[in-house]
Amino acid sequence: MDKPLTQNIKPDRSPVTLDEYRRAGGYQGLTKAVTEMAPQDVIAAVKDSGLRGRGGAGFPTGVKWSLVPQGESAGQKYVVVNADEMEPGTFKDRLLMEADPHQLVEGVAIAAYAVQADTAYIFLRGEYHLPARRLEQALREARDGGYIGEHVLGSDFKLEIHLHTSAGRYICGEETALLNSLEGKRAIPRAKPPFPQVSGLWGRPTVVNNVETFCNVPHVIRNGVDWYRGLGRGEDTGTKLFGVSGRVRKPGLWELPMGTPIRVLIEECAGGMREGVALRGFLPGGASTDFLLPEHLDLPMDYDAIMKAGSRLGTGTMIVLDDRTCPVRLVLNLERFFARESCGWCTPCRDGLPWVVAILEDLLAGKGRPEDLDQLEQLARLMGPGNTFCALAPGAAEPLQSALKFFRADFERYLKPASSARVA
Amino acid sequence: MSEALVLNEQETAEILAAAGHYPNKSAASVEALKIVQKHRGWVSDEVLKSVAGLLDMSPDELDGVATFYNLVFRRPVGENVILCCDSVSCWMLGADRIRERLSQRLGIGLGETTADGRYTLLPIVCLGACDRAPVLMVGDELYEDVDESKIDEFLKRYGEAWTNR
């Protein structure tokens, strides 16, 4: 089975050097793009590959790129890597940046060629010190090797890639908040439209993609659309990094074909639940996704299939809920995170999230009122899609609303005074 | 104004080098604050004004940035900042017990600094190592699969003072 994203990664996660990367076929995709393909051909190939954004939303990558104005009058354009991996339960981009940084550099260079941008920024979360050091090294090597710089591979295409390290705040991972942050401002989201592809960084056309998305691109260009489409097992194409954390035997990260059943990931790759605990549910794609249940284990890991089941594939890094962990306390942990990280720009998020936290804290302290559960449901609705500037609050609503649906008895148990001493 | 309240030559050079990566100098605001912090440990009001002047920003504008980001410290912190991940996977696997043990050993709560100025304990958002939960970060080093028994061993690296508590 082909595993393009992780094929070069060593067991000790030491970084793949430029020579090692080249020996494995690295930078052949960029070479092919720059010397044999017109920019629009690259965009068409990415579109035809069916690659969907790996940052959580699953938007088709080639479509995003095709919305960028082309031609000589288009002026300054930018490519931005969203490497602000801060969603609880999500730990995939770290591996790609630490262990095979040239793969990201090549993906960014191909994207910049495709949309004809001469400047790219890698927006990296401030806590990722090791990935920062390794990316700096890879950028130096790529510059010395002629893969970025004034004349990329001897052509007229020029590209500078800068590493920008942030200083915390989950909201920076939101596309438009990231752009404000990159401009040196507070990271509050912008209203859309205009979309960043038309008016992004400093008001210029900008493509923003997740690290893993860019890492797929060299393989699409080098090996072709048909090969890439053939990697998937279900509706979606390619492979993806899927992960599991929580009380499983072997928490970790694996590259699997899109469309692989969830059961394979949780039971085979992660070895199933630890001795003495049973699976109660799981968040399929990080903290901002709805719970799914053991009955969903045979669903294929495809964006639309998970959506139809009432959740989102998100980042594909699953958080497992076991039968010894109280779902109400788990939801409180998540909501505290979202409340703390809200940028405060819009009311439903700024006021709604601390309210949710307060109700959950009261409930767990034995001070809950029967109407609190209805209030939580109403708050989840009010923070839902369409009522806020960005997806932070709707994301926070997802685990809450699904926990109220699937684990309602656990919430109700706290309403009875005798149960207030229940231990998680 | 005393020398310590304004940027020194090295800080100024580093900030201007960072600013060169962007069309507007103000885009280097976060990096500039981090540079100051690297040299001084935290960002005082006086030095913030100095940075703002260098980046063509008003002090209020830069303060708005400085107070927004988790890792920009506007109050003094200890020599070693210990970041405790309290996000979901670490929480499920014992992050609360780790934090309590650290608090007990250091005699401080979250957000506090030891009297000798050596350590500050802070919460942090998911450190992206959920498969190795629970995790901590000290300075720029990540510690994975932490448990209570490992804390004493790991604290020794940062100063013998700990072992006598």
XYZ file of C-alpha atoms in Angstrom:
589
model
C 0.000 0.000 0.000
C 1.412 3.414 -0.985
C 1.974 5.827 1.880
C 3.294 8.909 0.103
C 3.027 11.305 3.057
C 5.052 9.176 5.450
C 7.159 7.085 3.055
C 10.385 8.871 3.990
C 9.736 9.258 7.701
C 12.194 7.396 9.897
C 11.123 5.507 13.015
C 13.033 7.915 15.270
C 11.448 10.888 13.507
C 14.854 12.430 12.778
C 14.502 14.816 9.833
C 14.847 13.618 6.253
C 17.809 15.523 4.793
C 17.758 17.194 1.397
C 19.843 14.384 -0.109
C 17.615 11.698 1.339
C 14.548 13.563 0.144
C 15.943 13.877 -3.378
C 16.976 10.224 -3.517
C 13.378 9.295 -2.738
C 12.105 11.389 -5.655
C 11.735 14.625 -3.760
C 11.526 17.902 -5.710
C 10.661 15.969 -8.894
C 7.110 17.291 -8.554
C 8.348 20.884 -8.358
C 10.751 20.302 -11.240
C 7.959 18.864 -13.363
C 5.617 21.728 -12.495
C 8.107 24.506 -13.201
C 9.697 23.033 -16.333
C 6.854 21.140 -17.996
C 3.560 22.579 -16.818
C 1.785 25.919 -17.068
C 0.400 27.236 -13.754
C -3.184 26.514 -14.819
C -2.190 22.899 -15.609
C -0.966 22.504 -12.032
C -4.242 23.886 -10.686
C -6.198 21.590 -13.020
C -4.204 18.557 -11.825
C -4.819 19.388 -8.167
C -8.502 19.927 -8.931
C -8.764 16.636 -10.828
C -6.923 14.772 -8.078
C -9.900 15.356 -5.786
C -7.598 16.513 -2.965
C -9.651 18.088 -0.175
C -8.192 20.345 2.509
C -6.752 18.364 5.412
C -7.108 21.115 8.016
C -10.623 20.137 8.972
C -13.123 21.699 6.583
C -12.374 19.455 3.594
C -12.773 22.164 0.928
C -11.482 21.048 -2.507
C -7.929 22.378 -2.789
C -7.819 22.856 -6.565
C -11.095 24.789 -6.486
C -9.652 27.108 -3.827
C -6.583 27.755 -5.947
C -8.662 28.356 -9.082
C -10.409 31.295 -7.377
C -7.160 33.273 -7.259
C -7.027 35.924 -10.019
C -4.450 35.065 -12.672
C -2.699 37.081 -15.356
C -0.266 39.959 -15.305
C -2.735 42.456 -13.840
C -3.273 40.309 -10.736
C -0.254 41.808 -8.943
C 1.203 40.678 -5.640
C -0.117 37.338 -4.334
C 0.681 35.196 -1.326
C 0.655 31.571 -0.230
C 0.237 30.893 3.482
C 0.700 27.616 5.315
C -1.637 27.136 8.249
C 0.689 25.341 10.678
C -1.102 26.582 13.775
C -2.018 23.079 14.963
C -3.730 23.809 18.289
C -7.013 21.903 18.320
C -7.066 19.532 21.289
C -6.635 15.966 20.116
C -4.868 16.999 16.910
C -1.218 16.031 16.467
C -0.587 15.249 12.814
C 1.141 18.256 11.247
C 3.866 18.136 13.884
C 5.049 14.795 12.453
C 5.155 16.096 8.889
C 7.105 19.226 9.808
C 9.494 17.532 12.212
C 10.286 14.456 10.232
C 10.007 15.427 6.543
C 10.095 19.233 6.293
C 11.164 19.299 2.624
C 7.872 17.690 1.645
C 6.082 20.788 2.971
C 8.562 23.170 1.333
C 8.075 21.430 -2.032
C 4.279 21.514 -1.684
C 4.341 25.225 -0.912
C 6.652 25.926 -3.850
C 4.349 24.075 -6.258
C 1.303 25.925 -4.876
C 3.079 29.273 -5.229
C 3.990 28.433 -8.829
C 0.379 27.412 -9.524
C -1.106 30.692 -8.314
C 1.980 32.722 -9.321
C 2.831 34.025 -5.877
C 6.387 35.085 -5.108
C 6.122 35.127 -1.321
C 4.920 32.471 1.105
C 4.675 32.389 4.871
C 4.599 29.328 7.095
C 2.450 30.385 10.066
C 3.641 28.054 12.818
C 2.313 27.886 16.359
C 4.813 29.240 18.873
C 5.016 26.065 20.946
C 6.365 23.983 18.037
C 10.047 24.699 18.666
C 11.444 21.511 17.113
C 9.403 21.841 13.896
C 10.570 25.484 13.723
C 14.239 24.500 13.867
C 13.777 21.780 11.275
C 11.802 23.978 8.904
C 14.460 26.709 9.126
C 17.084 24.125 8.222
C 15.000 22.777 5.323
C 14.400 26.302 4.004
C 18.155 26.999 4.055
C 18.843 23.741 2.209
C 16.092 24.409 -0.321
C 17.474 27.911 -0.961
C 20.994 26.552 -1.439
C 19.628 23.820 -3.700
C 17.843 26.314 -5.961
C 14.337 25.086 -5.084
C 13.372 28.477 -3.690
C 14.914 31.878 -4.282
C 15.381 34.206 -7.254
C 15.352 31.680 -10.109
C 13.691 28.470 -8.991
C 15.413 25.598 -10.819
C 16.831 28.089 -13.307
C 13.408 29.378 -14.387
C 11.872 32.851 -14.197
C 9.769 31.789 -11.217
C 10.961 33.301 -7.967
C 9.780 32.461 -4.492
C 10.710 33.430 -0.957
C 9.322 31.346 1.916
C 9.429 32.861 5.415
C 8.837 31.038 8.664
C 6.537 33.059 10.947
C 6.204 31.720 14.469
C 3.180 32.747 16.493
C 2.697 33.132 20.231
C -0.351 31.075 21.113
C -4.163 31.500 20.628
C -6.191 28.774 18.956
C -8.127 31.356 16.932
C -4.983 31.940 14.853
C -5.810 28.682 13.063
C -8.954 30.283 11.633
C -8.056 31.328 8.102
C -8.908 35.032 8.326
C -7.783 35.454 11.954
C -4.490 33.928 10.847
C -4.150 36.632 8.197
C -4.760 39.380 10.769
C -2.206 37.756 13.042
C 0.319 37.524 10.220
C -0.185 41.245 9.589
C 0.829 41.860 13.191
C -2.635 42.490 14.601
C -4.849 40.819 17.164
C -6.035 37.528 15.661
C -9.714 38.292 15.218
C -11.553 36.799 12.254
C -12.624 38.827 9.228
C -16.063 38.780 7.651
C -16.306 36.747 4.435
C -16.724 37.666 1.595
C -14.339 38.852 0.369
C -12.586 35.505 0.558
C -8.816 35.423 1.051
C -8.285 34.055 -2.467
C -9.390 37.489 -3.715
C -8.505 39.751 -0.778
C -6.311 38.166 1.859
C -2.962 39.132 3.319
C -2.572 42.943 3.075
C -5.625 42.880 0.835
C -3.877 40.783 -1.806
C -5.026 37.422 -3.256
C -3.908 34.717 -0.833
C -4.124 30.945 -0.687
C -4.195 29.471 2.818
C -3.911 25.693 3.215
C -3.088 23.289 6.015
C 0.344 21.647 6.281
C -0.931 18.174 5.354
C -2.763 19.558 2.327
C 0.456 21.053 0.917
C 2.312 17.799 1.644
C -0.017 15.920 -0.713
C 0.693 18.223 -3.648
C 4.208 17.036 -4.677
C 2.861 13.478 -4.979
C -0.113 14.540 -7.087
C 2.161 16.360 -9.535
C 4.941 13.770 -9.614
C 2.820 10.624 -9.833
C -0.240 11.970 -11.621
C -3.920 12.361 -10.976
C -4.933 8.759 -11.717
C -2.352 7.353 -9.302
C -3.494 9.758 -6.586
C -7.183 9.030 -7.073
C -6.397 5.339 -6.886
C -5.016 5.693 -3.365
C -8.440 6.230 -1.789
C -10.734 3.371 -0.833
C -14.031 5.217 -0.846
C -15.519 8.478 -2.137
C -12.502 10.627 -1.271
C -9.089 10.403 -2.895
C -5.564 9.987 -1.571
C -4.327 8.986 1.835
C -4.522 10.849 5.122
C -2.847 10.899 8.494
C -5.306 9.469 11.003
C -4.637 9.371 14.721
C -6.089 8.089 17.972
C -5.610 9.384 21.527
C -7.224 8.443 24.823
C -7.379 5.105 26.657
C -6.435 2.875 23.734
C -3.594 0.342 23.809
C -1.388 2.107 21.258
C -2.223 5.779 20.769
C -0.563 7.066 17.607
C -0.693 8.287 14.055
C -1.040 6.261 10.847
C -1.269 7.047 7.157
C -4.262 5.233 5.700
C -6.257 5.464 2.484
C -9.219 7.833 2.636
C -12.331 5.720 3.076
C -10.722 3.225 5.474
C -13.316 2.111 8.050
C -12.952 3.777 11.469
C -12.815 0.304 13.037
C -9.480 -0.399 11.325
C -7.972 2.735 12.866
C -9.271 2.266 16.405
C -9.188 -1.521 16.726
C -6.280 -2.553 14.525
C -3.889 0.413 14.373
C -4.494 1.676 17.918
C -4.990 -1.858 19.268
C -8.458 -1.226 20.681
C -9.288 -0.158 24.204
C -6.975 -0.710 27.171
C -7.649 -3.595 29.531
C -10.705 -2.988 31.680
C -12.254 -0.133 29.713
C -14.823 -0.124 26.936
C -15.454 2.283 24.063
C -18.384 4.626 24.662
C -17.864 7.065 21.837
C -15.321 9.166 19.992
C -14.770 12.589 18.489
C -13.666 11.701 14.947
C -11.701 14.795 14.067
C -10.532 16.749 17.088
C -12.266 18.731 19.827
C -14.648 20.609 17.537
C -16.481 17.601 16.106
C -19.652 15.774 17.208
C -19.399 12.505 19.114
C -19.950 9.293 17.218
C -20.790 5.946 18.859
C -19.456 2.358 18.609
C -22.271 1.703 16.095
C -20.441 4.094 13.724
C -17.177 2.107 13.695
C -17.798 0.700 10.234
C -18.219 4.107 8.618
C -15.591 4.920 6.004
C -13.309 7.834 6.891
C -14.611 10.092 4.099
C -15.698 13.707 4.580
C -19.263 13.205 3.320
C -19.826 9.830 4.994
C -18.927 11.223 8.424
C -21.031 14.312 7.716
C -24.058 12.126 6.907
C -23.589 10.352 10.241
C -23.888 13.734 11.987
C -20.277 14.639 12.622
C -17.200 15.815 10.734
C -14.003 14.035 9.739
C -12.186 17.214 10.806
C -8.498 16.571 11.203
C -8.948 12.787 11.327
C -7.324 12.599 14.731
C -9.800 10.841 16.982
C -10.316 11.337 20.704
C -11.715 8.227 22.328
C -14.210 8.355 25.214
C -14.052 5.283 27.448
C -16.595 4.066 29.983
C -14.513 5.216 32.954
C -14.412 8.835 31.817
C -17.458 10.966 32.600
C -18.738 12.514 29.356
C -20.009 15.583 31.241
C -16.553 16.272 32.671
C -14.992 15.653 29.280
C -17.361 18.175 27.680
C -16.544 20.668 30.447
C -12.830 20.261 29.663
C -13.535 20.996 25.981
C -15.817 23.965 26.648
C -13.320 25.511 29.060
C -10.761 25.314 26.279
C -13.056 27.007 23.768
C -14.134 29.671 26.300
C -10.522 30.450 27.137
C -9.479 30.625 23.500
C -12.423 32.656 22.158
C -11.058 35.910 20.765
C -14.104 37.758 22.109
C -14.935 39.388 18.801
C -18.589 38.309 18.594
C -21.187 37.960 21.329
C -22.457 34.368 20.948
C -18.910 33.082 21.394
C -17.628 35.621 23.944
C -20.666 35.345 26.223
C -22.084 31.967 25.263
C -19.029 29.851 25.988
C -18.406 31.073 29.574
C -22.144 30.586 30.170
C -21.908 26.976 29.016
C -18.900 26.468 31.277
C -20.722 27.973 34.269
C -23.766 25.724 33.769
C -21.589 22.609 33.461
C -19.589 23.563 36.557
C -22.806 24.071 38.550
C -24.160 20.768 37.291
C -21.022 18.914 38.370
C -21.082 20.686 41.728
C -24.576 19.334 42.391
C -26.181 22.733 41.848
C -27.829 21.907 38.531
C -31.466 22.729 37.752
C -33.631 20.583 35.458
C -33.930 23.452 32.957
C -30.138 23.640 32.596
C -30.016 20.897 29.983
C -32.526 22.742 27.804
C -30.494 25.892 28.325
C -27.333 24.089 27.170
C -29.159 22.866 24.073
C -30.365 26.359 23.334
C -26.875 27.806 23.770
C -25.458 25.153 21.446
C -28.026 26.235 18.839
C -27.303 29.949 19.333
C -23.572 29.398 18.948
C -24.173 27.283 15.860
C -23.403 27.963 12.187
C -24.511 31.329 10.836
C -24.648 33.158 14.155
C -20.961 33.900 14.602
C -18.080 35.444 12.662
C -16.100 32.215 12.499
C -16.309 28.508 13.245
C -14.898 28.549 16.789
C -18.245 28.686 18.590
C -20.020 26.339 16.148
C -17.105 23.959 16.695
C -17.513 24.267 20.449
C -21.213 23.510 20.075
C -20.581 20.203 18.302
C -19.262 18.063 21.183
C -21.786 19.708 23.533
C -24.875 19.093 21.432
C -23.886 15.528 20.565
C -23.040 14.684 24.187
C -26.478 15.980 25.233
C -27.994 13.715 22.580
C -25.995 10.545 23.190
C -25.076 10.770 26.877
C -28.095 12.607 28.260
C -28.509 10.181 31.149
C -25.022 11.125 32.359
C -26.046 14.780 32.486
C -29.362 13.954 34.183
C -27.640 11.897 36.841
C -26.000 15.071 38.158
C -29.411 16.650 38.649
C -30.137 14.198 41.451
C -28.521 15.476 44.673
C -27.246 12.060 45.767
C -25.124 11.713 42.644
C -23.178 14.955 43.008
C -20.239 13.121 44.576
C -19.894 10.818 41.570
C -16.266 10.463 40.576
C -15.164 10.761 36.952
C 15.366 56.847 30.650
C 17.776 54.208 31.875
C 19.415 51.843 29.438
C 17.368 48.826 30.515
C 14.129 50.548 29.582
C 14.955 50.954 25.929
C 15.907 48.405 23.326
C 19.589 47.620 23.083
C 21.483 47.356 19.804
C 21.182 43.600 19.544
C 17.446 43.602 20.188
C 16.960 46.412 17.695
C 18.982 44.577 15.054
C 17.052 41.332 15.582
C 13.690 43.098 15.407
C 14.593 44.995 12.233
C 15.874 41.766 10.637
C 12.528 40.102 11.406
C 10.637 43.130 10.090
C 12.468 42.718 6.789
C 10.374 39.612 6.058
C 7.202 41.663 5.647
C 6.051 44.614 3.556
C 4.953 46.417 6.762
C 7.175 46.632 9.813
C 4.215 46.191 12.159
C 3.793 42.606 10.915
C 6.833 41.776 13.026
C 5.004 42.824 16.219
C 4.665 39.329 17.699
C 8.202 38.389 16.708
C 9.540 41.634 18.197
C 7.784 40.950 21.498
C 9.231 37.443 21.481
C 12.705 38.825 20.827
C 12.370 41.164 23.810
C 11.134 38.273 25.898
C 14.044 36.078 24.851
C 16.451 38.720 26.165
C 14.539 40.003 29.198
C 12.108 37.226 30.141
C 9.036 39.455 29.825
C 7.753 42.653 28.192
C 7.548 45.729 30.425
C 5.452 48.815 29.605
C 8.589 50.850 28.962
C 10.184 48.437 26.538
C 6.836 47.931 24.815
C 6.775 51.669 24.038
C 10.264 51.379 22.634
C 9.275 48.429 20.394
C 6.152 50.265 19.234
C 8.281 53.230 18.168
C 10.597 50.986 16.202
C 7.687 49.315 14.369
C 5.751 52.541 13.669
C 2.882 51.444 15.901
C 1.236 53.259 18.770
C 1.970 51.773 22.212
C -1.740 50.994 22.636
C -1.865 49.191 19.328
C 1.124 47.047 20.268
C -0.247 46.471 23.765
C -3.436 45.173 22.134
C -1.281 42.598 20.365
C 0.879 41.841 23.403
C -2.107 41.119 25.639
C -3.832 38.944 23.046
C -1.300 36.152 22.693
C -0.841 33.453 25.349
C 2.929 33.324 25.169
C 3.679 37.033 25.451
C 4.268 37.779 29.116
C 3.344 41.250 30.351
C 4.427 40.452 33.895
C 7.724 38.967 35.059
C 7.960 35.186 34.872
C 10.424 32.731 36.344
C 13.637 31.605 34.729
C 11.870 28.410 33.633
C 8.269 28.540 32.456
C 6.535 25.200 32.857
C 3.588 24.824 30.503
C 1.072 22.188 31.593
C -1.173 20.870 28.835
C -4.704 20.619 30.221
C -6.469 19.730 26.980
C -8.696 16.734 26.557
C -6.340 13.796 25.905
C -3.859 14.881 28.586
C -6.758 15.527 30.992
C -8.130 12.016 30.421
C -4.748 10.485 31.176
C -3.944 12.334 34.379
C -2.914 15.936 33.629
C -4.683 17.175 36.801
C -2.588 14.907 39.011
C 0.606 16.027 37.267
C -0.296 19.680 37.778
C -1.163 19.087 41.447
C 2.149 17.343 41.993
C 4.032 20.214 40.358
C 2.087 22.743 42.450
C 2.922 20.828 45.591
C 6.613 20.526 44.770
C 6.934 24.178 43.797
C 4.573 25.611 46.354
C 2.729 27.663 43.724
C -0.504 27.495 41.779
C -1.133 28.036 38.077
C -0.120 31.514 36.986
C 2.310 31.907 39.863
C 6.097 32.157 40.159
C 8.245 30.645 42.898
C 9.657 33.085 45.448
C 13.190 32.431 44.210
C 12.123 33.420 40.706
C 13.136 30.127 39.168
C 9.826 28.685 38.015
C 6.463 29.804 36.679
C 3.596 27.371 36.200
C 1.138 28.053 33.376
C -1.628 26.153 31.600
C -1.288 25.640 27.861
C -3.497 24.607 24.975
C -2.940 21.147 23.479
C 0.751 20.751 22.669
C 0.073 18.444 19.728
C 1.482 15.275 21.262
C -1.823 13.652 22.283
C -0.496 10.165 21.518
C 2.138 10.726 24.233
C -0.244 12.245 26.789
C 0.141 13.674 29.321
C 2.750 16.191 28.210
C 4.506 19.256 29.607
C 6.766 21.853 28.098
C 9.633 23.578 29.883
C 11.324 26.314 27.892
C 11.365 24.844 24.406
C 11.624 21.207 25.498
C 8.609 18.899 25.313
C 8.228 16.131 27.916
C 6.002 13.243 26.857
C 4.307 10.386 28.747
C 4.779 12.280 32.019
C 3.633 10.649 35.239
C 3.917 11.720 38.872
C 6.972 9.577 39.518
C 8.822 11.132 36.584
C 8.311 14.662 37.840
C 10.985 14.549 40.531
C 13.493 13.131 38.085
C 12.697 15.727 35.477
C 12.789 18.607 37.954
C 16.346 17.728 38.959
C 17.489 18.857 35.548
C 16.308 22.357 36.287
C 17.919 22.827 39.678
C 18.938 20.939 42.772
C 16.853 23.302 44.917
C 13.844 21.228 44.009
C 15.117 18.009 45.443
C 15.324 19.419 48.967
C 11.692 20.346 49.220
